[in-house]
Structure formats: C-alpha cells, structure tokens
Amino acid sequence: MTPILRVKEIVAGYEDFTVIHNLSMTVEAGSFVGILGKNGCGKSTLLKTLSRILSPNQGTVYLNEHKLEEYDSRTFAKNLGCVRQETDVVFPFTVREIVLMGRHPYAGRLNPLSAEDLKIADEMMQITNTTHLAGRLITEVSGGERQRVLIARTLAQQPKILLLDEPTSHLDIQHQIEILSLIQNLTPKITVVGVFHDLNLAAQFCDRLILMGKGTILADGTPAEVLTTEMIGACFQVDMIACIHPNTGKPHLIPAYTGKEEQVSLRVHVISGGGTGTDLLHTLYSRGCQITAGVLAANDTDALTTRVLGIETVRETPFEKISDNSIDQVSQIIKDTDVIVVTGMPIGYGNLANLEILKETTKPVYFIGEIQDYTKGAAEEIKKDLIRKGAFTVSNIPELLSRILP
Ligand SMILES: Nc1ncnc2c1ncn2[C@@H]1O[C@H](COP(=O)(O)OP(=O)(O)OP(=O)(O)O)[C@@H](O)[C@H]1O
C-alpha cells in the first residue's frame, strides 16, 4: 500500500541548530500513529516539518507521493490539518468564528461561507463537545476548552491527515479519553499522527508508536513492540515495568520503584491468589523487600504480577491440586523468610495446602483481609488455629507495613 506520508532522510532544525538528523519514516493511510520521546528530542520539530511550518534543510516529505512544496496552500489545508502546541489565537473571536476558520480553504475568494460550511462547523463543535461555547470568546475559555475548539477548527478543514501536538496536554482525564476516543474513531477515514507524553494513553489508543531519541527514531512498531521495559529505559532513563493491561490487552507501564530504591533486609513470603496479593506485592517490591510467593496457579493474576516483578514464585499447573513438590518448595522457602503474609484469597480444597504448610512454621504469620473460604470451614479452622498460636491479623497494607518494616 502506498503510504499517505513519506519522510525521506530529512535533516531539520533552527538556523545552525540541527534537531532532526537524517530521519525517514512512512505513515500508512488510516492509521493512528503516536510519536513519543523525551522533552526536547524533536517531536514538535518533526511535526512542524510535516506540516510545512518548517522546511527541512535536507531530504523530502511526500504527502500522497507529492512533495509538500508542490501543494498550493488551499489544497494543502484540505489534505493536512495540524493542531499545534503553541497556538496563535490571541484575538477575541468567538468559538464559532474560530471553528469556521477551518472552512477557509473551501470558501471562494469573494464568497461568504456557505450553509454547508456552517453545518460542518456545527458538526465539529458537536463532536468535540464545544457547542455550548459557540458564542463565547476564545480568549475567555479555559485551556482545555480552547484545546477542544482548536481540534474542532482543524477537523472543520476535513483534512485527510491530522497532526496533533500533545492534543490532550490541557485536558482533564474525562476530556482526554473523550478526545482520544473521538480521534481514534476518525480513523481509518482520517490518518492521525500525534505527539503524546502519556505512554499508557498512547498505548491504548494508537495502533503504531514511534519512539524518538535525539532527532532520530529509536523504535517503530505496535505498542507492544515499542513500549518494552528495555526500550523505555534506554529512551527515558527510567526504570519502568512493562506489563499487559488485563482490561485492554495493551502494554501498560508502571514505575519499577515508587519508594525506597535500596533493598531492605526483610524477607517476606506472600501467600495469595486471585489478584488479592497484587497491591501488596507491588507495595513490598517498591519498599525494597526481598519477596517470595506461592503456591500460585501459574495463570493467576498474582502469578502474573510476580512474573512481571521478577519475584521468586512457586507455581502450580492451573486447576491442579497443590502438589507435594510445590509444598516442599514453599516449606524450604519459608525456612529462610522473616515474615509470612496471607491475603484474603479464595481458598478451596485444591489450594488448602497453602494454609496447611503454615501449621509447622515458627515464623511470624500475618493475615491481611478475610480469606474467602470454599472448604466448608476447613480453611477457617486452620486460620483460627494459627491465630491461637500467635499469628496476627491486620486490616490493611499500611498497618502491615507499620508492623513488619524495620
Ligand atoms: N523556534 C526554535 N528555535 C530554536 N530552537 C528551538 C526552537 N524550537 C525548539 N527548539 C529546540 O529544538 C529542540 C527540539 O525541540 P522540540 O520542541 O522539537 O522538542 P520536543 O520533543 O517536541 O519537546 P517537548 O516534549 O518538550 O515538547 C530543543 O532543544 C528546543 O530547545
């Protein structure tokens, strides 16, 4: 398929300051491409070059296989619309007037705007949720409202390709999602290339991501191909964990450390399941504890968390009863641990052994949350017995931390 946009070996920048170094890329028609990268790496400069605000010093940009400079300004505006970060709206036009400016490429030299132009402007205000602002002055609306108005104006151009420089930077979370869903729904009729800082939102909405280094492309592919722990580390010099979001199936990045970076000497074994341990595992991990976990079914949500965090875990085949081998492994681990924490996990006969293992231990045991007992009381009996022998109950993670951390 012929790409709608083809960038060939461009070098671009400001006077004698080169920002983009020999960059090549293509954009397929109908796709939603996100451009990501550190502050100052050249994302806006690239967008300016694609939208003809800046001419490349070397190389060529083709729109539908025609060089950008071959287009007259009206035809160009009908093909490509750009919503920029720093916008030039300083005069007190009404919101409707601003949106109607998007129709200028279609108006004749002497012709006023047609009924069709008014209809399209109204439509664009409707889909960007700005209709109620139509009579207000652009200089008197909020940053987020203004951003939505500028998107409406550019959409009124009815471009075939839409470039967006941080389209959600001023928007609250509701409007971020609203605008990104709106933009996503424009594809495949319209091609979209947008600069984003929120990696997780970009992963959720874009079908392709381009990660930029200093004026070059570091990675280009699907969100799963680009947003890897290694790539994010190399690009942003941060320690992030790339996991797959259970609801979206898209990559989701979380900071590897949210608290202390140094290891604390506390060894904690977590017995959990069904996602009841996920928050606890992340919290202990961020506090630098040395964590072990299990026995967990290999497909359990908590098992996924331990895999992502690189926690030593005893895993069992899903839907199988806990085996003697797994029990032996946990018994061995428990011998070396300082503290054992049991979450309010679902316990049936298949995993009752997770509690039975604790009958023999002399290590402190903490129960956090009520276990969900599917064993006609057998699990509750073991828990009560362990509490009689000195196990503790705590009601939440902060209370647990206050009791166990040095
Ligand atoms: N008009 C300009 N004149 C001179 N240098 C500029 C100009 N605009 C940007 N730069 C410089 O070019 C480099 C790239 O800037 P650019 O705005 O393209 O980065 P960016 O990746 O979009 O950054 P951010 O994420 O902070 O928006 C930076 O070093 C910046 O200071």
CSV table of C-alpha atoms in Angstrom, one decimal, residues 57-380:
chain,number,residue,atom,x,y,z
A,57,ASN,CA,17.5,21.6,5.3
A,58,GLN,CA,17.9,18.2,3.6
A,59,GLY,CA,15.6,15.4,2.5
A,60,THR,CA,12.0,15.4,1.4
A,61,VAL,CA,8.5,14.9,2.8
A,62,TYR,CA,5.9,13.5,0.5
A,63,LEU,CA,2.1,13.7,1.0
A,64,ASN,CA,0.3,11.2,-1.2
A,65,GLU,CA,3.6,10.9,-3.1
A,66,HIS,CA,3.7,14.6,-3.9
A,67,LYS,CA,6.4,16.8,-2.3
A,68,LEU,CA,4.9,19.1,0.3
A,69,GLU,CA,6.2,22.2,-1.5
A,70,GLU,CA,4.2,21.2,-4.6
A,71,TYR,CA,0.9,21.9,-2.9
A,72,ASP,CA,-0.8,25.3,-3.0
A,73,SER,CA,-1.9,26.4,0.4
A,74,ARG,CA,-5.6,25.6,0.0
A,75,THR,CA,-5.1,22.1,-1.3
A,76,PHE,CA,-2.6,21.5,1.4
A,77,ALA,CA,-5.0,22.6,4.1
A,78,LYS,CA,-7.7,20.3,2.6
A,79,ASN,CA,-5.3,17.4,2.9
A,80,LEU,CA,-3.4,18.1,6.1
A,81,GLY,CA,-4.5,19.8,9.3
A,82,CYS,CA,-2.3,20.4,12.3
A,83,VAL,CA,-3.2,21.3,15.9
A,84,ARG,CA,-0.1,22.8,17.4
A,85,GLN,CA,1.0,23.2,21.0
A,86,GLU,CA,1.6,26.9,20.9
A,87,THR,CA,-1.4,28.4,19.2
A,88,ASP,CA,-1.8,31.8,17.7
A,89,VAL,CA,-5.3,32.7,18.9
A,90,VAL,CA,-4.9,36.0,20.6
A,91,PHE,CA,-7.7,38.0,19.1
A,92,PRO,CA,-11.1,37.8,20.7
A,93,PHE,CA,-13.0,35.8,18.1
A,94,THR,CA,-16.0,33.8,19.2
A,95,VAL,CA,-15.6,30.0,19.3
A,96,ARG,CA,-17.9,29.6,16.3
A,97,GLU,CA,-15.8,32.1,14.3
A,98,ILE,CA,-12.6,30.2,15.2
A,99,VAL,CA,-14.1,26.8,14.1
A,100,LEU,CA,-15.4,28.4,10.9
A,101,MET,CA,-11.8,29.5,10.1
A,102,GLY,CA,-11.3,25.8,9.4
A,103,ARG,CA,-13.6,26.2,6.4
A,104,HIS,CA,-11.5,29.0,4.7
A,105,PRO,CA,-9.7,26.6,2.3
A,106,TYR,CA,-13.2,25.8,0.9
A,107,ALA,CA,-14.5,29.4,0.6
A,108,GLY,CA,-14.2,31.2,-2.7
A,109,ARG,CA,-12.3,34.5,-2.8
A,110,LEU,CA,-15.4,36.6,-2.7
A,111,ASN,CA,-17.9,34.0,-1.4
A,112,PRO,CA,-19.1,34.1,2.1
A,113,LEU,CA,-19.2,30.8,4.0
A,114,SER,CA,-21.9,28.6,2.7
A,115,ALA,CA,-24.7,26.8,4.6
A,116,GLU,CA,-22.6,23.6,4.2
A,117,ASP,CA,-19.6,25.3,5.9
A,118,LEU,CA,-21.9,26.3,8.8
A,119,LYS,CA,-23.3,22.8,9.1
A,120,ILE,CA,-19.8,21.2,9.1
A,121,ALA,CA,-18.6,23.7,11.8
A,122,ASP,CA,-21.6,22.9,13.9
A,123,GLU,CA,-21.0,19.2,13.5
A,124,MET,CA,-17.3,19.6,14.5
A,125,MET,CA,-18.3,21.6,17.6
A,126,GLN,CA,-20.8,18.9,18.5
A,127,ILE,CA,-18.3,16.0,18.3
A,128,THR,CA,-15.6,18.0,20.2
A,129,ASN,CA,-18.2,18.9,22.9
A,130,THR,CA,-17.8,22.6,22.3
A,131,THR,CA,-21.3,23.6,21.0
A,132,HIS,CA,-22.2,25.2,24.3
A,133,LEU,CA,-19.2,27.5,23.9
A,134,ALA,CA,-20.1,28.7,20.4
A,135,GLY,CA,-20.9,32.3,21.4
A,136,ARG,CA,-18.0,32.7,23.9
A,137,LEU,CA,-14.8,34.5,23.1
A,138,ILE,CA,-11.8,32.2,22.6
A,139,THR,CA,-9.7,34.4,24.8
A,140,GLU,CA,-12.2,33.7,27.7
A,141,VAL,CA,-12.4,29.9,27.7
A,142,SER,CA,-10.3,27.5,29.7
A,143,GLY,CA,-7.2,25.9,28.4
A,144,GLY,CA,-8.9,22.5,27.9
A,145,GLU,CA,-11.9,24.1,26.2
A,146,ARG,CA,-9.6,26.0,23.9
A,147,GLN,CA,-7.8,22.9,23.0
A,148,ARG,CA,-11.1,21.2,22.0
A,149,VAL,CA,-12.1,24.3,20.0
A,150,LEU,CA,-8.8,24.2,18.1
A,151,ILE,CA,-9.3,20.5,17.3
A,152,ALA,CA,-12.8,21.4,16.1
A,153,ARG,CA,-11.3,24.1,13.8
A,154,THR,CA,-8.8,21.7,12.3
A,155,LEU,CA,-11.4,19.0,11.9
A,156,ALA,CA,-13.6,21.5,10.1
A,157,GLN,CA,-10.8,21.6,7.4
A,158,GLN,CA,-11.8,18.0,6.8
A,159,PRO,CA,-8.2,17.0,6.3
A,160,LYS,CA,-7.1,13.6,5.2
A,161,ILE,CA,-4.3,13.5,7.7
A,162,LEU,CA,-4.5,15.2,11.1
A,163,LEU,CA,-1.3,16.1,13.0
A,164,LEU,CA,-1.7,16.8,16.7
A,165,ASP,CA,1.0,18.1,19.0
A,166,GLU,CA,0.1,16.9,22.5
A,167,PRO,CA,-3.6,17.1,21.9
A,168,THR,CA,-4.5,16.2,25.5
A,169,SER,CA,-2.0,18.3,27.4
A,170,HIS,CA,-4.6,20.7,28.9
A,171,LEU,CA,-7.4,18.2,29.2
A,172,ASP,CA,-8.7,16.6,32.4
A,173,ILE,CA,-8.9,12.8,32.3
A,174,GLN,CA,-12.6,12.8,31.2
A,175,HIS,CA,-11.8,15.0,28.2
A,176,GLN,CA,-8.5,13.2,27.5
A,177,ILE,CA,-10.4,10.0,27.0
A,178,GLU,CA,-13.2,11.7,25.1
A,179,ILE,CA,-10.9,13.4,22.7
A,180,LEU,CA,-8.7,10.4,22.2
A,181,SER,CA,-11.7,8.2,21.6
A,182,LEU,CA,-13.0,10.8,19.1
A,183,ILE,CA,-9.7,10.9,17.3
A,184,GLN,CA,-9.5,7.1,17.3
A,185,ASN,CA,-13.0,6.9,15.8
A,186,LEU,CA,-11.9,9.3,13.0
A,187,THR,CA,-9.5,6.6,11.8
A,188,PRO,CA,-9.4,4.9,9.3
A,189,LYS,CA,-11.2,7.6,7.3
A,190,ILE,CA,-8.6,10.1,8.5
A,191,THR,CA,-5.0,9.3,9.3
A,192,VAL,CA,-3.7,10.7,12.6
A,193,VAL,CA,-0.2,11.4,13.8
A,194,GLY,CA,0.0,12.7,17.3
A,195,VAL,CA,2.7,13.6,19.8
A,196,PHE,CA,2.0,12.2,23.2
A,197,HIS,CA,3.6,12.3,26.6
A,198,ASP,CA,1.3,9.8,28.3
A,199,LEU,CA,2.7,6.5,27.2
A,200,ASN,CA,-0.2,4.5,28.6
A,201,LEU,CA,-2.8,6.5,26.8
A,202,ALA,CA,-0.8,6.4,23.6
A,203,ALA,CA,-0.6,2.6,24.0
A,204,GLN,CA,-4.3,2.3,24.5
A,205,PHE,CA,-5.3,4.5,21.6
A,206,CYS,CA,-2.6,4.4,18.9
A,207,ASP,CA,-2.1,1.4,16.6
A,208,ARG,CA,1.5,2.3,15.9
A,209,LEU,CA,4.1,4.1,18.0
A,210,ILE,CA,7.3,5.8,17.0
A,211,LEU,CA,9.8,6.4,19.8
A,212,MET,CA,12.2,9.2,19.2
A,213,GLY,CA,15.7,9.6,20.5
A,214,LYS,CA,17.6,12.8,19.8
A,215,GLY,CA,16.3,13.7,16.4
A,216,THR,CA,16.2,10.1,15.3
A,217,ILE,CA,13.8,7.1,15.5
A,218,LEU,CA,14.7,4.6,18.3
A,219,ALA,CA,11.8,2.2,17.8
A,220,ASP,CA,8.8,2.0,15.5
A,221,GLY,CA,6.1,-0.6,15.7
A,222,THR,CA,3.0,-1.7,17.6
A,223,PRO,CA,2.6,-0.5,21.2
A,224,ALA,CA,3.7,-4.0,22.4
A,225,GLU,CA,6.8,-3.8,20.2
A,226,VAL,CA,7.8,-0.3,21.3
A,227,LEU,CA,6.8,0.0,24.9
A,228,THR,CA,9.2,-2.6,26.4
A,229,THR,CA,11.0,-2.2,29.7
A,230,GLU,CA,14.3,-2.1,27.9
A,231,MET,CA,13.2,0.5,25.3
A,232,ILE,CA,11.7,2.8,27.8
A,233,GLY,CA,14.8,2.5,30.0
A,234,ALA,CA,17.0,3.4,27.0
A,235,CYS,CA,14.9,6.3,25.9
A,236,PHE,CA,13.8,7.9,29.1
A,237,GLN,CA,16.5,6.6,31.5
A,238,VAL,CA,13.8,5.4,33.9
A,239,ASP,CA,13.1,2.0,35.4
A,240,MET,CA,9.6,1.1,34.3
A,241,ILE,CA,7.8,-2.3,34.2
A,242,ALA,CA,6.0,-3.0,31.0
A,243,CYS,CA,3.1,-5.4,31.6
A,244,ILE,CA,0.0,-6.2,29.6
A,245,HIS,CA,-3.1,-4.4,31.0
A,246,PRO,CA,-5.7,-7.1,31.8
A,247,ASN,CA,-8.6,-5.0,30.5
A,248,THR,CA,-7.2,-3.6,27.3
A,249,GLY,CA,-4.6,-6.2,26.3
A,250,LYS,CA,-2.3,-3.3,25.6
A,251,PRO,CA,1.1,-2.6,27.2
A,252,HIS,CA,0.9,-0.7,30.4
A,253,LEU,CA,3.9,0.9,32.1
A,254,ILE,CA,4.3,1.3,35.8
A,255,PRO,CA,7.3,2.7,37.6
A,256,ALA,CA,9.5,0.0,38.9
A,257,TYR,CA,10.2,1.8,42.1
A,258,THR,CA,7.9,4.2,43.8
A,259,GLY,CA,9.6,4.4,47.1
A,260,LYS,CA,13.0,3.4,48.5
A,261,GLU,CA,15.5,2.3,45.9
A,262,GLU,CA,17.7,0.4,48.3
A,263,GLN,CA,16.9,-3.2,49.4
A,264,VAL,CA,15.7,-3.6,52.9
A,265,SER,CA,16.9,-6.8,54.5
A,266,LEU,CA,13.3,-8.0,55.3
A,267,ARG,CA,12.4,-11.3,53.5
A,268,VAL,CA,8.6,-11.6,53.1
A,269,HIS,CA,6.8,-14.7,51.7
A,270,VAL,CA,3.4,-13.9,50.3
A,271,ILE,CA,0.6,-16.4,50.1
A,272,SER,CA,-2.2,-15.0,47.9
A,273,GLY,CA,-4.3,-15.7,44.9
A,274,GLY,CA,-7.0,-14.3,42.6
A,275,GLY,CA,-5.4,-10.8,42.5
A,276,THR,CA,-5.7,-10.3,46.3
A,277,GLY,CA,-1.9,-10.0,46.5
A,278,THR,CA,-1.2,-7.7,43.6
A,279,ASP,CA,-1.3,-4.4,45.5
A,280,LEU,CA,0.7,-6.0,48.4
A,281,LEU,CA,3.3,-7.4,46.1
A,282,HIS,CA,3.9,-4.1,44.3
A,283,THR,CA,4.0,-2.3,47.7
A,284,LEU,CA,6.5,-4.6,49.2
A,285,TYR,CA,8.5,-4.5,46.0
A,286,SER,CA,8.6,-0.7,46.0
A,287,ARG,CA,9.8,-0.8,49.6
A,288,GLY,CA,12.7,-2.9,48.6
A,289,CYS,CA,11.7,-6.1,50.5
A,290,GLN,CA,13.0,-9.4,49.3
A,291,ILE,CA,9.8,-11.2,48.3
A,292,THR,CA,8.9,-14.8,47.6
A,293,ALA,CA,5.4,-16.0,46.7
A,294,GLY,CA,3.3,-19.1,46.3
A,295,VAL,CA,2.0,-21.6,45.8
A,296,LEU,CA,0.2,-19.8,43.0
A,297,ALA,CA,-1.6,-21.2,40.0
A,298,ALA,CA,0.5,-20.3,37.0
A,299,ASN,CA,-2.3,-18.4,35.3
A,300,ASP,CA,-3.3,-16.5,38.5
A,301,THR,CA,-3.4,-12.7,38.4
A,302,ASP,CA,-0.9,-12.6,41.3
A,303,ALA,CA,1.4,-15.0,39.4
A,304,LEU,CA,1.4,-12.6,36.5
A,305,THR,CA,2.4,-9.8,38.9
A,306,THR,CA,5.2,-11.9,40.4
A,307,ARG,CA,6.4,-12.7,36.9
A,308,VAL,CA,6.4,-9.0,35.9
A,309,LEU,CA,8.3,-8.0,39.1
A,310,GLY,CA,10.7,-10.9,38.9
A,311,ILE,CA,9.7,-12.4,42.2
A,312,GLU,CA,10.7,-15.9,43.0
A,313,THR,CA,7.4,-17.9,43.0
A,314,VAL,CA,6.3,-21.5,43.4
A,315,ARG,CA,3.8,-22.1,40.7
A,316,GLU,CA,1.4,-24.9,40.2
A,317,THR,CA,-0.3,-26.1,37.0
A,318,PRO,CA,-3.7,-24.2,36.7
A,319,PHE,CA,-6.7,-26.1,38.1
A,320,GLU,CA,-4.5,-28.8,39.7
A,321,LYS,CA,-4.4,-29.5,43.4
A,322,ILE,CA,-1.2,-28.2,45.0
A,323,SER,CA,1.4,-31.0,44.6
A,324,ASP,CA,3.8,-32.4,47.2
A,325,ASN,CA,6.7,-31.0,45.2
A,326,SER,CA,5.3,-27.4,45.5
A,327,ILE,CA,4.6,-27.9,49.2
A,328,ASP,CA,8.2,-28.9,49.7
A,329,GLN,CA,9.5,-25.9,47.8
A,330,VAL,CA,7.4,-23.5,49.8
A,331,SER,CA,8.4,-25.2,53.1
A,332,GLN,CA,12.0,-24.7,52.1
A,333,ILE,CA,11.5,-21.0,51.2
A,334,ILE,CA,9.6,-20.4,54.4
A,335,LYS,CA,12.6,-21.6,56.4
A,336,ASP,CA,14.6,-18.7,55.1
A,337,THR,CA,12.0,-16.0,55.3
A,338,ASP,CA,11.4,-13.4,58.1
A,339,VAL,CA,7.7,-12.9,57.7
A,340,ILE,CA,4.8,-14.7,56.0
A,341,VAL,CA,1.7,-12.7,54.8
A,342,VAL,CA,-1.5,-14.4,53.8
A,343,THR,CA,-4.0,-12.3,51.9
A,344,GLY,CA,-7.8,-12.6,51.8
A,345,MET,CA,-7.6,-15.0,48.9
A,346,PRO,CA,-10.1,-17.6,47.8
A,347,ILE,CA,-9.3,-21.0,49.4
A,348,GLY,CA,-10.8,-24.2,48.1
A,349,TYR,CA,-9.7,-27.8,48.7
A,350,GLY,CA,-7.2,-27.5,45.8
A,351,ASN,CA,-5.1,-24.8,47.5
A,352,LEU,CA,-5.9,-25.5,51.1
A,353,ALA,CA,-2.3,-26.8,51.4
A,354,ASN,CA,-1.2,-23.1,51.2
A,355,LEU,CA,-2.5,-22.8,54.8
A,356,GLU,CA,-1.6,-26.3,56.0
A,357,ILE,CA,2.0,-25.5,55.2
A,358,LEU,CA,1.9,-22.9,57.9
A,359,LYS,CA,1.0,-25.3,60.7
A,360,GLU,CA,4.6,-26.2,61.1
A,361,THR,CA,6.2,-22.8,60.9
A,362,THR,CA,7.6,-20.8,63.7
A,363,LYS,CA,7.9,-17.6,61.6
A,364,PRO,CA,5.5,-14.7,62.2
A,365,VAL,CA,2.4,-15.0,60.1
A,366,TYR,CA,0.1,-12.0,59.2
A,367,PHE,CA,-3.4,-12.4,57.8
A,368,ILE,CA,-4.5,-9.4,55.8
A,369,GLY,CA,-8.1,-9.4,54.8
A,370,GLU,CA,-10.7,-12.1,55.3
A,371,ILE,CA,-10.0,-15.3,53.4
A,372,GLN,CA,-12.7,-16.5,51.2
A,373,ASP,CA,-13.3,-20.0,52.4
A,374,TYR,CA,-14.7,-22.5,50.0
A,375,THR,CA,-13.8,-25.5,52.1
A,376,LYS,CA,-16.8,-25.8,54.4
A,377,GLY,CA,-14.8,-24.2,57.2
A,378,ALA,CA,-11.6,-26.2,57.0
A,379,ALA,CA,-9.6,-23.1,56.0
A,380,GLU,CA,-11.2,-21.0,58.8
